[in-house]
Short mmCIF file of C-alpha atoms in Angstrom, two decimals:
data_model
loop_
_atom_site.label_atom_id
_atom_site.label_comp_id
_atom_site.label_asym_id
_atom_site.label_seq_id
_atom_site.Cartn_x
_atom_site.Cartn_y
_atom_site.Cartn_z
CA UNK A 1 -0.05 0.30 0.11
CA UNK A 2 2.90 2.23 -0.19
CA UNK A 3 3.39 2.43 3.62
CA UNK A 4 7.02 3.78 3.92
CA UNK A 5 8.74 2.92 7.77
CA UNK A 6 9.31 6.75 8.01
CA UNK A 7 5.57 7.75 7.90
CA UNK A 8 4.80 4.62 10.73
CA UNK A 9 7.69 5.99 12.65
CA UNK A 10 5.99 9.67 12.28
CA UNK A 11 2.38 7.91 13.49
CA UNK A 12 4.30 5.82 16.33
CA UNK A 13 6.19 9.28 17.29
CA UNK A 14 2.87 10.89 16.92
CA UNK A 15 1.18 8.31 19.46
CA UNK A 16 4.25 8.25 21.93
CA UNK A 17 3.69 12.28 22.45
CA UNK A 18 0.43 12.10 22.54
CA UNK A 19 0.30 9.96 26.01
CA UNK A 20 3.64 12.30 26.72
CA UNK A 21 1.67 15.33 26.90
CA UNK A 22 -1.23 13.63 28.52
CA UNK A 23 1.41 12.48 31.66
CA UNK A 24 3.27 15.51 31.37
CA UNK A 25 2.38 17.92 34.16
CA UNK A 26 2.68 15.00 36.70
CA UNK A 27 6.24 15.15 37.36
CA UNK A 28 5.72 18.76 38.10
CA UNK A 29 2.82 19.14 40.29
CA UNK A 30 5.06 19.76 43.39
CA UNK A 31 6.16 22.78 40.98
CA UNK A 32 3.00 23.74 39.99
CA UNK A 33 1.67 24.22 43.38
CA UNK A 34 4.26 26.45 44.39
CA UNK A 35 4.31 28.57 41.04
CA UNK A 36 0.47 28.84 40.75
CA UNK A 37 -0.43 29.30 44.62
CA UNK A 38 -2.61 26.13 44.64
CA UNK A 39 -2.79 23.45 46.78
CA UNK A 40 -1.39 19.76 45.35
CA UNK A 41 -4.87 18.18 44.69
CA UNK A 42 -5.15 21.34 42.85
CA UNK A 43 -2.61 20.74 40.82
CA UNK A 44 -3.33 17.08 40.20
CA UNK A 45 -5.82 18.64 38.15
CA UNK A 46 -3.80 19.01 35.23
CA UNK A 47 -3.71 15.28 35.14
CA UNK A 48 -7.09 14.31 35.87
CA UNK A 49 -8.74 16.58 33.66
CA UNK A 50 -7.37 15.68 30.78
CA UNK A 51 -7.77 12.42 31.33
CA UNK A 52 -11.36 12.66 32.13
CA UNK A 53 -11.98 15.21 28.74
CA UNK A 54 -10.41 12.82 26.81
CA UNK A 55 -13.01 10.10 27.65
CA UNK A 56 -15.69 12.42 26.95
CA UNK A 57 -13.98 13.11 23.83
CA UNK A 58 -14.15 9.95 21.88
CA UNK A 59 -17.96 9.93 21.97
CA UNK A 60 -17.30 12.49 19.47
CA UNK A 61 -14.37 11.93 17.75
CA UNK A 62 -15.32 8.17 17.36
CA UNK A 63 -18.25 8.80 15.10
CA UNK A 64 -16.43 11.85 13.42
CA UNK A 65 -13.78 9.70 12.32
CA UNK A 66 -16.69 7.02 10.68
CA UNK A 67 -17.82 10.23 8.52
CA UNK A 68 -14.89 12.25 7.56
CA UNK A 69 -12.57 9.14 7.47
CA UNK A 70 -9.90 8.03 10.02
CA UNK A 71 -6.57 9.72 7.88
CA UNK A 72 -8.83 12.97 8.17
CA UNK A 73 -9.72 12.76 11.66
CA UNK A 74 -5.71 12.13 12.66
CA UNK A 75 -4.42 14.71 11.08
CA UNK A 76 -7.55 17.61 12.47
CA UNK A 77 -6.68 16.53 15.83
CA UNK A 78 -3.02 16.52 15.17
CA UNK A 79 -2.96 19.71 14.28
CA UNK A 80 -5.71 20.83 16.52
CA UNK A 81 -3.98 19.67 19.83
CA UNK A 82 -0.71 21.55 18.63
CA UNK A 83 -2.45 24.79 19.52
CA UNK A 84 -2.98 24.20 23.37
CA UNK A 85 -0.14 22.38 24.30
CA UNK A 86 2.82 24.95 23.50
CA UNK A 87 -0.33 27.60 25.01
CA UNK A 88 0.03 25.25 28.23
CA UNK A 89 3.76 25.76 28.67
CA UNK A 90 3.23 29.71 28.66
CA UNK A 91 0.02 29.86 30.69
CA UNK A 92 -0.13 32.94 32.86
CA UNK A 93 -2.56 31.46 35.62
CA UNK A 94 -3.68 28.32 36.79
CA UNK A 95 -7.59 28.69 35.12
CA UNK A 96 -5.70 28.95 31.88
CA UNK A 97 -3.27 26.42 32.10
CA UNK A 98 -6.28 24.05 32.91
CA UNK A 99 -8.34 25.67 30.20
CA UNK A 100 -5.51 24.48 27.84
CA UNK A 101 -5.22 20.91 29.68
CA UNK A 102 -8.59 20.03 28.87
CA UNK A 103 -8.33 21.83 25.12
CA UNK A 104 -5.52 18.86 25.09
CA UNK A 105 -7.74 16.18 26.40
CA UNK A 106 -10.68 17.20 23.99
CA UNK A 107 -8.18 16.68 20.59
CA UNK A 108 -6.42 13.42 22.16
CA UNK A 109 -9.27 11.02 21.33
CA UNK A 110 -8.68 12.23 17.83
CA UNK A 111 -5.46 10.37 18.09
CA UNK A 112 -6.12 7.56 20.56
CA UNK A 113 -9.93 6.53 19.95
CA UNK A 114 -9.18 6.78 16.07
CA UNK A 115 -5.03 5.52 15.96
CA UNK A 116 -6.58 1.96 16.47
CA UNK A 117 -8.93 1.44 14.02
CA UNK A 118 -6.30 3.30 11.33
CA UNK A 119 -4.01 0.90 11.82
CA UNK A 120 -6.39 -1.92 11.06
CA UNK A 121 -7.78 -0.21 8.20
CA UNK A 122 -3.98 -0.03 6.83
CA UNK A 123 -2.07 -2.12 7.06
CA UNK A 124 -5.08 -4.80 7.71
CA UNK A 125 -4.92 -8.62 8.24
CA UNK A 126 -1.50 -9.21 7.32
CA UNK A 127 0.84 -7.35 9.01
CA UNK A 128 -2.20 -5.63 11.71
CA UNK A 129 -1.68 -7.29 14.75
CA UNK A 130 2.73 -6.40 14.10
CA UNK A 131 1.74 -2.73 13.94
CA UNK A 132 -1.07 -2.79 16.48
CA UNK A 133 1.39 -3.79 18.82
CA UNK A 134 3.64 -1.45 18.00
CA UNK A 135 1.07 1.22 18.41
CA UNK A 136 0.47 0.11 21.84
CA UNK A 137 3.92 0.23 22.42
CA UNK A 138 4.02 3.82 21.32
CA UNK A 139 1.55 4.64 23.19
CA UNK A 140 2.81 3.06 26.76
CA UNK A 141 6.18 4.29 25.75
CA UNK A 142 5.01 7.69 25.57
CA UNK A 143 2.73 7.53 29.14
CA UNK A 144 6.26 6.54 30.87
CA UNK A 145 8.41 9.15 29.48
CA UNK A 146 5.67 11.83 30.25
CA UNK A 147 5.98 10.98 33.90
#
């Protein structure tokens, strides 16, 4: 199907990056608490809010990918998540940081929910199992690196 190793590597790096972003604030919760003058529990919202919104967003992105196609949805979600990601690093207030993290969580299901069926569709039965294994490995690796 003309799929190159570079395309697969890019897809897997994107998957790993998404999970790394999801947990990226976990290691710096004490600094966030101190810098923004919030409690440790409030700082923890920077992780839990992403996960909560991600779960809700899956209900939107799954049907959207059925309508628009998997690749188009993946590209859209990738472009959209690129906006709140650097914005969260520059957030001047805790409220803006949470809004940016929520926006990230809303965009991520466009990668996570759509990624698995995309792998199956693109790589088919011959390479699908191996590709899915690589995809899951990328997600787990991203989660480890992000923490």
